[in-house]
mmCIF file of C-alpha atoms in Angstrom:
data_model
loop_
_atom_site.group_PDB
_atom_site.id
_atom_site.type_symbol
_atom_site.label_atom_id
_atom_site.label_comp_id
_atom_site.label_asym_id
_atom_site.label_seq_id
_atom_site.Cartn_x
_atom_site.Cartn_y
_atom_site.Cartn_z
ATOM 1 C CA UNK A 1 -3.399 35.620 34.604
ATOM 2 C CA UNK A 2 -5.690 38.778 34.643
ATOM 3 C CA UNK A 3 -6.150 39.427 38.176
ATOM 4 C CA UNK A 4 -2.277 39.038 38.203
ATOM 5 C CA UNK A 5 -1.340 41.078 35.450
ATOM 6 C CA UNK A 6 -2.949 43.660 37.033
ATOM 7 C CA UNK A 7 -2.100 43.789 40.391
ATOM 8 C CA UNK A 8 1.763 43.402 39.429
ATOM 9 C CA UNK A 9 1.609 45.319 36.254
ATOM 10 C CA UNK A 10 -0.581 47.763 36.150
ATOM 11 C CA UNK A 11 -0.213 48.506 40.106
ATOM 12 C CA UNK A 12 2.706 51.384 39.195
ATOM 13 C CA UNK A 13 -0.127 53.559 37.863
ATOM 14 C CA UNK A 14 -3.096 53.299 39.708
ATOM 15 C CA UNK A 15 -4.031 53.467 43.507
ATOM 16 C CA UNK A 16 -5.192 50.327 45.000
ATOM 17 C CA UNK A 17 -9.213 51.197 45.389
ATOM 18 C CA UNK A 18 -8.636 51.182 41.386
ATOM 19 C CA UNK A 19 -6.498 48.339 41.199
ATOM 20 C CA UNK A 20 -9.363 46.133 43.083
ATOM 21 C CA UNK A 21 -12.257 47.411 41.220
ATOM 22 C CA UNK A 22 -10.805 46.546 38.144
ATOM 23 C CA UNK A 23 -9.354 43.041 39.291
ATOM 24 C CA UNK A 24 -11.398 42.110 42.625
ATOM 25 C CA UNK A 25 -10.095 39.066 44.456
ATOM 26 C CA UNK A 26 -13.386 37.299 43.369
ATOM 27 C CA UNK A 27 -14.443 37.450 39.833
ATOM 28 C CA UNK A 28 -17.208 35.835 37.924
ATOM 29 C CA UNK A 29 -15.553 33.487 35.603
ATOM 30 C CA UNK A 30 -18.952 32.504 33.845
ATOM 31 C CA UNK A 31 -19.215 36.032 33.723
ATOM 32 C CA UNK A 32 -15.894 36.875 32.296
ATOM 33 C CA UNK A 33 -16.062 33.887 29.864
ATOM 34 C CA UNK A 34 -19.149 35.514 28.287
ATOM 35 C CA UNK A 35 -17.859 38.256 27.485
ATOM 36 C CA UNK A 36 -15.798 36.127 24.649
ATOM 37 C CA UNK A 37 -19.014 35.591 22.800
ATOM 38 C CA UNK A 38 -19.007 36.912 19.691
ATOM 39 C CA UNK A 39 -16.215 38.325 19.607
ATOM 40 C CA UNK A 40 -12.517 37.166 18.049
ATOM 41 C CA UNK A 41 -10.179 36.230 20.266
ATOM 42 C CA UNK A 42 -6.591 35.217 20.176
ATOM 43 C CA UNK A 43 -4.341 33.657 23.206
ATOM 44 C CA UNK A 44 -0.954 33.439 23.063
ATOM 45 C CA UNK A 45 0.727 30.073 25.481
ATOM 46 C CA UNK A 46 4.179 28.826 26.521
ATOM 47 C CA UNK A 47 3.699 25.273 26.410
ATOM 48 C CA UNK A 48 0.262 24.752 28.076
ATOM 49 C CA UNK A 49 -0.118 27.487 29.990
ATOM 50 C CA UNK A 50 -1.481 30.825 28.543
ATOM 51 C CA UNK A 51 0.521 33.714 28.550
ATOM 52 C CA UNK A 52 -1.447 36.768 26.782
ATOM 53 C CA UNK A 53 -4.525 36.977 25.082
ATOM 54 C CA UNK A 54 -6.399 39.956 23.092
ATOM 55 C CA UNK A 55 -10.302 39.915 22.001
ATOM 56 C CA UNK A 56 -11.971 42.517 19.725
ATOM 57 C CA UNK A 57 -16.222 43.048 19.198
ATOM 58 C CA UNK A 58 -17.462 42.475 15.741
ATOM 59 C CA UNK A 59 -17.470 46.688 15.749
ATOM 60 C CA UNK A 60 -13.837 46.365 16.032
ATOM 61 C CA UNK A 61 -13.436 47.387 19.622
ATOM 62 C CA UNK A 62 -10.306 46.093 21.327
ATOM 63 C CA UNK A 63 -11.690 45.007 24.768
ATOM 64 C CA UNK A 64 -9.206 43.786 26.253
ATOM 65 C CA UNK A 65 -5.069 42.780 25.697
ATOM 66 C CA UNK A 66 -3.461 41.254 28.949
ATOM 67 C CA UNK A 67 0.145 39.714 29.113
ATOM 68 C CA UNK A 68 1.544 37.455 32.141
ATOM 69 C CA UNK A 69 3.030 39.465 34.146
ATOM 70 C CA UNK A 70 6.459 37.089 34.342
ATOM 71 C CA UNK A 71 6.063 37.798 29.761
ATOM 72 C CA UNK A 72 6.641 41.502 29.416
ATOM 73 C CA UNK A 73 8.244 42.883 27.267
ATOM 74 C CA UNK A 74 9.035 39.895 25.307
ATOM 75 C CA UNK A 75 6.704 40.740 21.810
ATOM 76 C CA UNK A 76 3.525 39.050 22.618
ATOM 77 C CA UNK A 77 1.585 41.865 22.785
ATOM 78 C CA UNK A 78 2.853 42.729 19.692
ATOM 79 C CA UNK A 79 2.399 39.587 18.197
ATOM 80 C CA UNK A 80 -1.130 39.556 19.586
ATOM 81 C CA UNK A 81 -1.942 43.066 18.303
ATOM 82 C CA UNK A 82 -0.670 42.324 14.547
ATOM 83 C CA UNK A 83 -2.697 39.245 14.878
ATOM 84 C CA UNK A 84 -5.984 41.259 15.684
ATOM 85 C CA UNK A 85 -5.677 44.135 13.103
ATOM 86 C CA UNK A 86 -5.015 41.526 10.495
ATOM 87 C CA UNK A 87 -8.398 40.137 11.691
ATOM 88 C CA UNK A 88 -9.619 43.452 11.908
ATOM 89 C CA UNK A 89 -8.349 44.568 7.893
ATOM 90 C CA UNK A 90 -10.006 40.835 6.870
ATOM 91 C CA UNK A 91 -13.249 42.125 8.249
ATOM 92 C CA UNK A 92 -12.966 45.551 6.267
ATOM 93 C CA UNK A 93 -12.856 47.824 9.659
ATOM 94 C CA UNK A 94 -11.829 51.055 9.030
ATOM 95 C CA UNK A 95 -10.036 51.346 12.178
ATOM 96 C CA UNK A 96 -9.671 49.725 15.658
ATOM 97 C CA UNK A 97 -10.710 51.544 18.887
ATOM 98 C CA UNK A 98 -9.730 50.710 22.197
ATOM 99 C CA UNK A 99 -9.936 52.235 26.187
ATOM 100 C CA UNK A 100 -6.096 51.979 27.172
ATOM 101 C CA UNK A 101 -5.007 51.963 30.809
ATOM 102 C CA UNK A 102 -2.495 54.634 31.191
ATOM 103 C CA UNK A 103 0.099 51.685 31.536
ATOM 104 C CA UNK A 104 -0.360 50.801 28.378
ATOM 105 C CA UNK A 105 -0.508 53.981 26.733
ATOM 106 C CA UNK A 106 3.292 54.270 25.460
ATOM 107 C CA UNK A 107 2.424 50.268 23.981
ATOM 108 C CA UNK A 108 -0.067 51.695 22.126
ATOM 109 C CA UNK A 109 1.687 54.380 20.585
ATOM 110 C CA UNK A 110 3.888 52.195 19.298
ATOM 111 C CA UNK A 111 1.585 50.332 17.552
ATOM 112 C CA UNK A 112 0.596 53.460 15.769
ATOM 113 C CA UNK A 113 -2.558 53.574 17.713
ATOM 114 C CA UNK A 114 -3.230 57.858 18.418
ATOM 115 C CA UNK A 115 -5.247 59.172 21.166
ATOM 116 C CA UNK A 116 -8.535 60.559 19.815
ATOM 117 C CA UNK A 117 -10.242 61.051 23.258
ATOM 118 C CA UNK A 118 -8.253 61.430 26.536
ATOM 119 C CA UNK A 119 -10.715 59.778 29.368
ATOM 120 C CA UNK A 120 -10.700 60.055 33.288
ATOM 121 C CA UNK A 121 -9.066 57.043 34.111
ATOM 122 C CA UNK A 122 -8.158 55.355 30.734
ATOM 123 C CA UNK A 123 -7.572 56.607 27.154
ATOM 124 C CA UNK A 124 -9.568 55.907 24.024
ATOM 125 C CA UNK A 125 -7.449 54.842 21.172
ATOM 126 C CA UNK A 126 -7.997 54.022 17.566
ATOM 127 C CA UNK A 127 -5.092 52.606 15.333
#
């Protein structure tokens, strides 16, 4: 669902050579699965198959928010996002920070989320 998202999604705002660093035809799953540990993560499914997820470090770092591509724009993200920060609030962060690809940027502002550092190719975000 990654890989997916991003080639389909995220495609309208970066160039390819970008597009296939960041979602290479062959990942590491053991790798990628790892990267779960320790961390809070919530998935959002349609019947059995999952359709979003979100994780954040015990820092409060939002690493990563992904949505099927064929589920945009429906309020998962959303859903997925209030679900994190009310994690987040239970913990006692302060605040949540995250590195934003410019697709998501306008997302982000929604969620009240402000730019506090503008990066090369993604934006740092804390909400």
């Amino acid at each position: 669902m990654f890989r997916d998202c991003v080639h389909r999604v995220n495609v309208r705002d970066y160039a390819p050579e970008q597009i296939e660093a960041w979602a290479p035809p062959e990942m590491d799953s053991t790798m990628w699965a790892k990267r779960f540990e320790g961390r809070f993560a919530c998935v959002a499914c349609d019947g059995k198959m999952i359709v979003g997820f979100t994780d954040i470090t015990r820092d409060g770092h939002l690493d990563r928010l992904f949505v099927s591509a064929d589920h945009q724009r429906q309020g998962i993200a959303r859903g997925l996002i209030e679900r994190l920060t009310q994690h987040a609030e239970q913990q006692g962060f302060e605040f949540v920070t995250t590195e934003a690809s410019v697709t998501a940027k306008t997302f982000f502002e929604a969620m009240l989320f402000v730019v506090i550092k503008r990066k090369r190719s993604a934006e740092l975000f804390a909400g």
